[in-house]
XYZ file of C-alpha atoms in Angstrom:
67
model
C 116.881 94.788 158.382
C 119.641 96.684 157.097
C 117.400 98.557 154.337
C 114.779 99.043 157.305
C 117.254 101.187 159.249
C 118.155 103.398 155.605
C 114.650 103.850 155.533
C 114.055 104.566 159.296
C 117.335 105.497 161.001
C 115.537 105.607 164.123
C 113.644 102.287 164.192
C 114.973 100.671 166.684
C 113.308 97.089 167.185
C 115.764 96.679 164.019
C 118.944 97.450 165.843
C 118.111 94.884 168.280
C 117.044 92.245 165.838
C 120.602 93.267 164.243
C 122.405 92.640 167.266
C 120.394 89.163 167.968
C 121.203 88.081 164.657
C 124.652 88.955 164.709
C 125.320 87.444 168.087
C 123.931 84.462 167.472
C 125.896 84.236 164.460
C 129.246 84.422 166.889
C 129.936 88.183 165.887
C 129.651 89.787 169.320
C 131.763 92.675 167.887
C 129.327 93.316 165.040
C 126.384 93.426 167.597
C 128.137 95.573 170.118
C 128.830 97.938 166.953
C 125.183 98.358 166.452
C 124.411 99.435 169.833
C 127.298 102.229 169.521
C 125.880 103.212 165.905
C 122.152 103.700 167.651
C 123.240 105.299 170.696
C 125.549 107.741 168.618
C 122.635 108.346 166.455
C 120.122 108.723 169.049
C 122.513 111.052 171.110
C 123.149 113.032 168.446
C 119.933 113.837 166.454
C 117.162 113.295 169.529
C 119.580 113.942 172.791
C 118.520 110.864 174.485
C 119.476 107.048 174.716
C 118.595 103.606 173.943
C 115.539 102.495 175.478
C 116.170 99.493 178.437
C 115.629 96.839 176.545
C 118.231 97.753 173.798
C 120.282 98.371 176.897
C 119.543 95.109 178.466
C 120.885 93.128 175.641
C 123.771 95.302 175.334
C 125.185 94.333 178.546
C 124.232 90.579 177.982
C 126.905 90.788 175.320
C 129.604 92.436 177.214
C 128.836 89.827 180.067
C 128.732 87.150 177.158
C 126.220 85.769 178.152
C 124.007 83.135 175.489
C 121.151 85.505 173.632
């Protein structure tokens, strides 16, 4: 997944798969840093924001909930 997102910054299905994996792992931190890479990336280059879903399992990490 990492060498997905060198080849497509943008893609991302892979940021979420990312976080999921890293959760799941018991690195909430990691995960949560993924979502803050993509939205900084998004913001910056396209001027918009994660899509909902992204979003949605954002803020099932901050609420720590089980993914």
């Amino acid at each position: 997944l990492e060498q997905l997102l060198r080849e497509e910054e943008f893609h991302e299905g892979a940021y979420r798969r990312l976080m999921l994996a890293h959760a799941r792992m018991g690195e909430r931190g990691t995960a949560m840093q993924y979502f803050q890479r993509l939205t900084e990336l998004l913001r910056a280059e396209l001027g918009t924001k994660p899509g909902a879903e992204t979003t949605a399992l954002f803020q099932r990490l901050q609420r720590g909930e089980k993914v």
